[in-house]
Short mmCIF file of C-alpha atoms and ligand atoms in Angstrom, two decimals:
data_model
loop_
_atom_site.label_atom_id
_atom_site.label_comp_id
_atom_site.label_asym_id
_atom_site.label_seq_id
_atom_site.Cartn_x
_atom_site.Cartn_y
_atom_site.Cartn_z
CA MET A 240 98.48 87.52 142.77
CA SER A 241 99.24 90.89 144.34
CA PHE A 242 100.71 93.92 142.65
CA THR A 243 104.20 95.21 143.26
CA ASN A 244 104.60 98.93 143.89
CA ASP A 245 105.90 99.32 140.35
CA GLN A 246 102.84 97.61 138.94
CA LEU A 247 100.50 99.77 141.02
CA GLU A 248 102.21 102.81 139.57
CA ARG A 249 102.50 101.49 136.01
CA TYR A 250 98.81 100.62 135.81
CA SER A 251 97.49 103.41 138.06
CA ARG A 252 95.51 105.10 135.26
CA HIS A 253 93.77 101.79 134.60
CA ILE A 254 93.23 100.92 138.23
CA ILE A 255 91.56 104.28 138.89
CA LEU A 256 88.91 103.50 136.25
CA LYS A 257 85.92 101.89 137.94
CA GLU A 258 85.43 99.68 134.87
CA VAL A 259 88.96 98.28 135.28
CA GLY A 260 90.16 98.58 138.86
CA VAL A 261 92.53 96.14 140.56
CA LYS A 262 90.34 93.25 139.52
CA GLY A 263 90.32 94.22 135.86
CA GLN A 264 94.05 94.84 135.78
CA LYS A 265 94.60 91.37 137.21
CA LYS A 266 92.38 89.96 134.46
CA LEU A 267 94.52 91.74 131.88
CA LEU A 268 97.74 90.39 133.39
CA LYS A 269 96.31 86.87 133.26
CA SER A 270 94.94 87.26 129.73
CA LYS A 271 96.43 85.84 126.54
CA VAL A 272 96.03 87.52 123.17
CA LEU A 273 97.29 86.13 119.87
CA ILE A 274 98.19 88.62 117.15
CA ILE A 275 98.47 87.15 113.66
CA GLY A 276 100.61 89.45 111.52
CA THR A 277 102.93 92.00 113.13
CA GLY A 278 102.49 94.59 110.41
CA GLY A 279 100.42 97.73 110.03
CA LEU A 280 97.58 96.45 112.22
CA GLY A 281 99.39 94.02 114.48
CA ALA A 282 102.22 96.40 115.44
CA PRO A 283 100.11 99.08 117.15
CA ALA A 284 97.72 96.45 118.54
CA ALA A 285 100.64 94.57 120.11
CA MET A 286 102.16 97.74 121.57
CA PHE A 287 98.95 98.92 123.23
CA LEU A 288 98.17 95.45 124.56
CA ALA A 289 101.70 95.24 125.95
CA ALA A 290 101.44 98.66 127.55
CA ALA A 291 98.06 97.67 129.01
CA GLY A 292 99.64 94.69 130.72
CA VAL A 293 98.15 91.82 128.73
CA GLY A 294 100.18 89.03 130.33
CA THR A 295 100.77 86.82 127.31
CA ILE A 296 101.02 88.10 123.76
CA GLY A 297 101.55 85.69 120.87
CA LEU A 298 103.07 87.08 117.67
CA VAL A 299 102.76 85.20 114.38
CA ASP A 300 104.66 86.35 111.31
CA SER A 301 107.13 84.69 108.97
CA ASP A 302 108.47 87.90 107.46
CA ASN A 303 111.59 89.91 108.15
CA VAL A 304 111.44 93.67 108.73
CA GLU A 305 111.90 95.73 105.56
CA LEU A 306 112.64 99.42 105.29
CA SER A 307 109.28 99.99 103.56
CA ASN A 308 107.50 98.57 106.64
CA LEU A 309 108.68 101.34 108.95
CA GLN A 310 106.26 103.95 107.58
CA ARG A 311 103.48 102.23 109.55
CA GLN A 312 104.70 99.17 111.47
CA ILE A 313 105.79 101.13 114.51
CA ILE A 314 106.84 98.17 116.65
CA HIS A 315 109.91 97.79 114.38
CA LEU A 316 112.81 100.25 114.42
CA THR A 317 115.36 101.20 111.77
CA LYS A 318 117.95 98.99 113.45
CA ASP A 319 115.56 96.02 113.08
CA VAL A 320 115.60 95.92 109.26
CA GLY A 321 116.42 92.37 108.23
CA LYS A 322 115.38 90.85 111.57
CA PRO A 323 112.40 88.48 111.83
CA LYS A 324 109.36 90.62 112.66
CA VAL A 325 108.39 88.43 115.60
CA VAL A 326 111.86 88.88 117.14
CA SER A 327 111.80 92.63 116.58
CA GLY A 328 108.28 92.79 118.04
CA GLN A 329 109.30 90.72 121.04
CA GLU A 330 112.28 92.98 121.74
CA THR A 331 110.16 96.14 121.61
CA ILE A 332 107.52 94.66 123.92
CA ASN A 333 110.15 93.42 126.38
CA GLU A 334 111.55 96.94 126.57
CA MET A 335 108.07 98.43 127.00
CA ASN A 336 106.77 96.17 129.73
CA PRO A 337 108.59 93.37 131.59
CA ASP A 338 105.21 91.99 132.78
CA VAL A 339 104.43 90.66 129.30
CA ASN A 340 105.44 87.18 128.20
CA VAL A 341 105.85 87.21 124.41
CA VAL A 342 105.46 83.93 122.54
CA THR A 343 106.71 84.00 118.96
CA TYR A 344 105.69 81.90 115.98
CA GLN A 345 107.91 82.65 112.99
CA GLU A 346 105.67 81.10 110.37
CA TRP A 347 102.70 81.84 108.14
CA VAL A 348 99.37 80.52 109.33
CA SER A 349 97.95 77.62 107.35
CA SER A 350 95.42 74.86 107.87
CA ALA A 351 98.29 72.75 109.18
CA ASN A 352 99.40 75.00 112.05
CA ILE A 353 96.74 77.55 113.02
CA ILE A 354 94.77 75.39 115.45
CA GLY A 355 98.01 74.33 117.13
CA ILE A 356 99.08 77.97 117.50
CA ILE A 357 95.71 78.98 118.99
CA LYS A 358 95.79 76.03 121.37
CA ASP A 359 99.47 76.47 122.23
CA GLN A 360 98.63 78.97 124.97
CA ASP A 361 94.83 78.57 124.82
CA TYR A 362 94.56 82.21 123.78
CA ASP A 363 91.54 84.18 124.99
CA PHE A 364 91.25 86.48 121.99
CA ILE A 365 92.75 86.60 118.51
CA ILE A 366 93.60 89.65 116.43
CA ASP A 367 93.68 89.29 112.65
CA GLY A 368 96.37 91.67 111.47
CA THR A 369 97.02 89.87 108.19
CA ASP A 370 96.95 91.47 104.78
CA ASN A 371 95.60 88.68 102.62
CA PHE A 372 92.27 86.93 102.16
CA PRO A 373 93.38 83.30 102.41
CA ALA A 374 94.69 84.13 105.90
CA LYS A 375 91.59 86.15 106.84
CA PHE A 376 89.22 83.31 105.92
CA LEU A 377 91.52 80.78 107.60
CA ILE A 378 91.57 82.79 110.84
CA ASN A 379 87.80 83.20 110.72
CA ASP A 380 87.15 79.51 110.20
CA ALA A 381 89.73 78.45 112.80
CA CYS A 382 88.19 80.79 115.39
CA VAL A 383 84.64 79.61 114.59
CA LEU A 384 85.69 75.94 114.79
CA THR A 385 87.65 76.40 118.05
CA GLU A 386 85.00 78.80 119.45
CA LYS A 387 87.43 81.68 119.96
CA PRO A 388 86.55 85.37 119.67
CA PHE A 389 88.55 87.43 117.21
CA SER A 390 88.84 90.85 115.67
CA HIS A 391 88.89 91.15 111.88
CA ALA A 392 90.31 94.24 110.21
CA GLY A 393 91.53 95.55 106.90
CA ILE A 394 93.17 98.76 105.75
CA ILE A 395 93.87 100.18 102.30
CA ARG A 396 94.70 103.69 101.07
CA PHE A 397 92.67 105.99 103.36
CA HIS A 398 90.12 103.34 104.37
CA GLY A 399 89.85 100.88 107.19
CA GLN A 400 87.27 98.50 108.59
CA THR A 401 86.93 96.18 111.55
CA MET A 402 84.42 93.81 113.12
CA THR A 403 84.49 91.49 116.12
CA TYR A 404 83.33 87.88 116.20
CA VAL A 405 82.29 86.30 119.46
CA PRO A 406 80.89 82.74 119.22
CA GLY A 407 77.12 82.77 119.37
CA GLN A 408 76.91 86.54 119.48
CA GLY A 409 76.70 87.57 115.86
CA PRO A 410 77.88 86.90 112.34
CA CYS A 411 81.36 85.72 111.42
CA TYR A 412 83.49 87.18 108.61
CA ARG A 413 82.32 84.45 106.23
CA CYS A 414 78.65 85.22 106.95
CA ILE A 415 79.19 88.55 105.24
CA PHE A 416 82.00 87.99 102.75
CA LYS A 417 81.30 84.31 101.81
CA ASN A 418 84.51 83.41 99.97
CA PRO A 419 87.87 85.05 99.27
CA PRO A 420 88.01 87.13 96.11
CA PRO A 421 90.08 85.58 93.30
CA PRO A 422 93.83 86.21 93.69
CA ASP A 423 94.93 89.60 92.35
CA ALA A 424 91.34 90.87 92.20
CA VAL A 425 91.72 93.07 95.26
CA PRO A 426 94.86 95.13 95.66
CA THR A 427 97.06 94.71 98.72
CA CYS A 428 98.71 97.59 100.60
CA LYS A 429 101.84 96.99 98.62
CA GLN A 430 100.06 97.46 95.31
CA ALA A 431 97.61 100.17 96.33
CA GLY A 432 99.38 102.02 99.12
CA VAL A 433 98.13 102.84 102.57
CA LEU A 434 98.42 105.90 104.76
CA GLY A 435 100.69 104.87 107.63
CA VAL A 436 98.32 105.94 110.39
CA MET A 437 95.48 103.69 109.15
CA GLY A 438 96.94 100.68 110.93
CA GLY A 439 97.40 102.78 114.04
CA ILE A 440 93.75 103.75 114.15
CA ILE A 441 92.24 100.41 113.18
CA GLY A 442 94.83 98.25 114.98
CA THR A 443 94.27 100.27 118.15
CA ILE A 444 90.53 99.68 117.83
CA GLN A 445 91.30 95.95 117.59
CA ALA A 446 93.37 96.21 120.79
CA THR A 447 90.47 98.07 122.43
CA GLU A 448 88.09 95.25 121.52
CA ALA A 449 90.50 92.66 122.98
CA ILE A 450 90.79 94.62 126.23
CA LYS A 451 87.00 95.10 126.47
CA TYR A 452 86.45 91.41 125.84
CA VAL A 453 88.94 90.42 128.56
CA LEU A 454 87.41 92.89 131.01
CA GLY A 455 83.84 92.07 129.99
CA ILE A 456 82.91 95.73 129.62
CA GLY A 457 81.06 97.83 127.04
CA GLU A 458 79.65 96.87 123.68
CA LEU A 459 81.82 94.98 121.21
CA LEU A 460 81.68 95.33 117.42
CA THR A 461 79.77 92.06 117.19
CA GLY A 462 77.22 92.16 114.40
CA GLN A 463 78.65 95.46 113.26
CA LEU A 464 81.24 96.52 110.72
CA LEU A 465 82.97 99.75 111.67
CA THR A 466 84.24 101.54 108.59
CA TYR A 467 86.59 104.50 108.62
CA ASP A 468 87.32 106.97 105.83
CA ALA A 469 90.27 109.13 106.82
CA LEU A 470 89.81 111.69 104.03
CA ASP A 471 86.23 112.46 105.02
CA MET A 472 87.11 111.70 108.69
CA ASP A 473 84.00 109.58 108.75
CA PHE A 474 83.34 106.60 111.03
CA ARG A 475 80.25 104.47 110.31
CA LYS A 476 78.89 101.42 112.07
CA ILE A 477 77.02 99.14 109.69
CA LYS A 478 74.67 96.69 111.35
CA LEU A 479 75.33 93.22 109.93
CA PRO A 480 72.76 90.45 109.69
CA LEU A 481 73.03 87.00 111.21
CA VAL A 482 73.29 84.56 108.31
CA LYS A 483 71.57 81.31 109.24
CA ASP A 484 72.98 79.35 106.31
CA CYS A 485 76.60 80.47 106.77
CA PRO A 486 78.80 77.56 105.62
CA VAL A 487 80.99 77.71 108.73
CA CYS A 488 78.97 79.15 111.64
CA GLY A 489 75.42 78.46 110.39
CA GLU A 490 72.91 75.94 111.66
CA SER A 491 73.91 73.25 109.17
CA ALA A 492 77.49 74.31 108.55
CA LYS A 493 79.26 72.40 105.79
CA ILE A 494 82.80 73.58 106.53
CA LYS A 495 84.26 71.29 109.18
CA GLU A 496 87.87 71.49 108.07
CA LEU A 497 90.15 74.40 107.35
CA ILE A 498 90.77 75.48 103.77
CA ASP A 499 94.04 76.79 102.31
CA TYR A 500 92.96 79.21 99.61
CA GLU A 501 95.36 80.33 96.95
CA GLY A 502 96.65 83.86 97.38
CA ALA A 503 98.03 86.37 94.95
CA VAL A 504 101.69 85.63 94.28
CA CYS A 505 102.94 88.85 95.83
CA GLU A 506 101.06 88.06 99.04
CA LEU A 507 102.84 84.77 99.45
CA LYS A 508 106.30 86.20 98.99
CA GLN A 509 108.59 84.76 101.62
CA ASN A 510 111.88 86.28 102.68
CA MET B 74 62.35 107.56 94.60
CA LYS B 75 64.84 107.80 97.38
CA ILE B 76 66.98 105.08 98.86
CA ILE B 77 69.85 105.16 101.35
CA VAL B 78 73.23 103.91 100.11
CA ASN B 79 76.02 103.60 102.70
CA GLY B 80 74.21 106.10 104.86
CA ASN B 81 73.67 108.69 102.11
CA GLU B 82 70.41 109.50 100.38
CA VAL B 83 70.36 108.66 96.68
CA VAL B 84 67.57 109.93 94.44
CA LEU B 85 66.57 107.68 91.53
CA ASP B 86 64.17 108.60 88.74
CA LYS B 87 62.96 105.02 88.41
CA GLU B 88 63.12 101.65 90.12
CA VAL B 89 66.44 99.90 89.64
CA VAL B 90 67.90 96.47 90.32
CA VAL B 91 71.07 96.08 92.44
CA LYS B 92 73.30 95.87 89.35
CA GLU B 93 71.94 99.15 87.98
CA LEU B 94 72.51 100.83 91.33
CA LEU B 95 76.13 99.62 91.37
CA ASP B 96 76.57 101.08 87.86
CA LYS B 97 74.90 104.33 88.81
CA GLN B 98 77.10 104.67 91.90
CA LYS B 99 80.16 103.96 89.69
CA VAL B 100 81.24 100.97 91.74
CA SER B 101 84.15 99.26 89.98
CA MET B 102 84.99 95.56 90.40
CA GLN B 103 81.35 94.82 91.21
CA GLN B 104 81.95 91.09 91.43
CA TYR B 105 83.90 91.76 94.63
CA VAL B 106 81.38 93.97 96.38
CA THR B 107 79.06 92.51 98.97
CA VAL B 108 75.63 94.13 98.88
CA GLN B 109 73.43 94.20 101.94
CA VAL B 110 69.80 95.38 101.74
CA TYR B 111 68.42 95.76 105.23
CA ASP B 112 69.12 92.39 106.87
CA ASP B 113 69.86 90.43 103.71
CA ILE B 114 73.20 89.77 102.07
CA ILE B 115 72.30 89.66 98.38
CA SER B 116 73.74 86.78 96.40
CA ARG B 117 75.77 87.97 93.41
CA ASP B 118 73.58 85.82 91.20
CA ASP B 119 70.65 88.02 92.18
CA PHE B 120 72.22 91.41 91.42
CA GLU B 121 70.23 91.67 88.20
CA LYS B 122 67.04 90.31 89.75
CA ILE B 123 66.54 92.13 93.01
CA ALA B 124 64.84 95.48 92.60
CA LEU B 125 65.25 98.21 95.17
CA LYS B 126 62.22 99.89 96.65
CA GLU B 127 61.53 103.37 97.95
CA GLY B 128 63.32 103.93 101.24
CA ASP B 129 65.50 100.79 101.03
CA SER B 130 68.70 100.89 103.07
CA VAL B 131 71.59 99.51 101.02
CA GLU B 132 75.19 98.95 102.09
CA PHE B 133 78.07 98.22 99.76
CA LEU B 134 80.66 96.23 101.73
CA TYR B 135 84.18 95.85 100.40
CA PHE B 136 86.94 93.31 100.75
CA MET B 137 89.78 94.95 102.61
CA GLY B 138 93.18 93.38 103.17
CA GLY B 139 96.00 95.41 104.58
CA GLY B 140 97.85 94.82 107.79
CA ALA B 141 100.97 92.71 107.69
CA GLN B 142 103.46 92.72 104.79
ZN1 LIG C 869 79.27 82.77 109.70
#
């Protein structure tokens, strides 16, 4: 694969970096990243990955764009209200960068489809941009069972957090958080509110982790939870332990099959 | 005695168990907080049993959703 003149110009600020270069940019163009949820986190992650020239981007979301999404889900425009989010996301990416092949999955992830979606393009890295705990645990378990790296994140009010799982290189989400909280116990963005930029900051960190993983550069957030408090403008990295008896990634793991947990009713709302 | 909670020093006048620390730090919905002391994730069943010692490094970790929707 050789670059066209347009590609050399488009990616020139990457290519000039010694950590990226022509070789790294080619890796990005050949890479495949799956983004589950094209909302507050997934929207900015998808846009930066598209701009960076990630060759294949998968978008999973069953929802349609609503007016209340536009305060933070910047991949969708006012004219997109009512459209499926994956279609709106695909259109924006196509306009941003013709090098990117967008694969859309207009569905919610469940135990029945998630492995098929991950295997559909044999994605290299997965970004969890979902807002609910059944999906977060499902993504974790699916990535552990299929040995795929992924980035977890959550945002609420003025807070955000993210961690990266790479098989064999640190704890998974379940190591730390065990089981989903009971439905309705933890407020969602819709109930609690979220500052629009939170997804931009945390989702862009998720995109950064995906790019670093593909390029094989730097230190990932494996074994570390990065927390961000926007009001105090405070970033902290919390070192996480490896949990030997984790039910999914531990030495004698009991979870061999995916689990569909029950979510709060508002989280399962389908348009 | 001094311990470190989420990176900040907390001064306690006596030894406390995890549950008492959560109360003292006014953590609401304690059943949904994950507590890490050094390299151990403390089981919720042990919140009233595990006592914190001088200099312990404690992290309260929270469930955080957000994202799509
Ligand atoms: Zn684990």
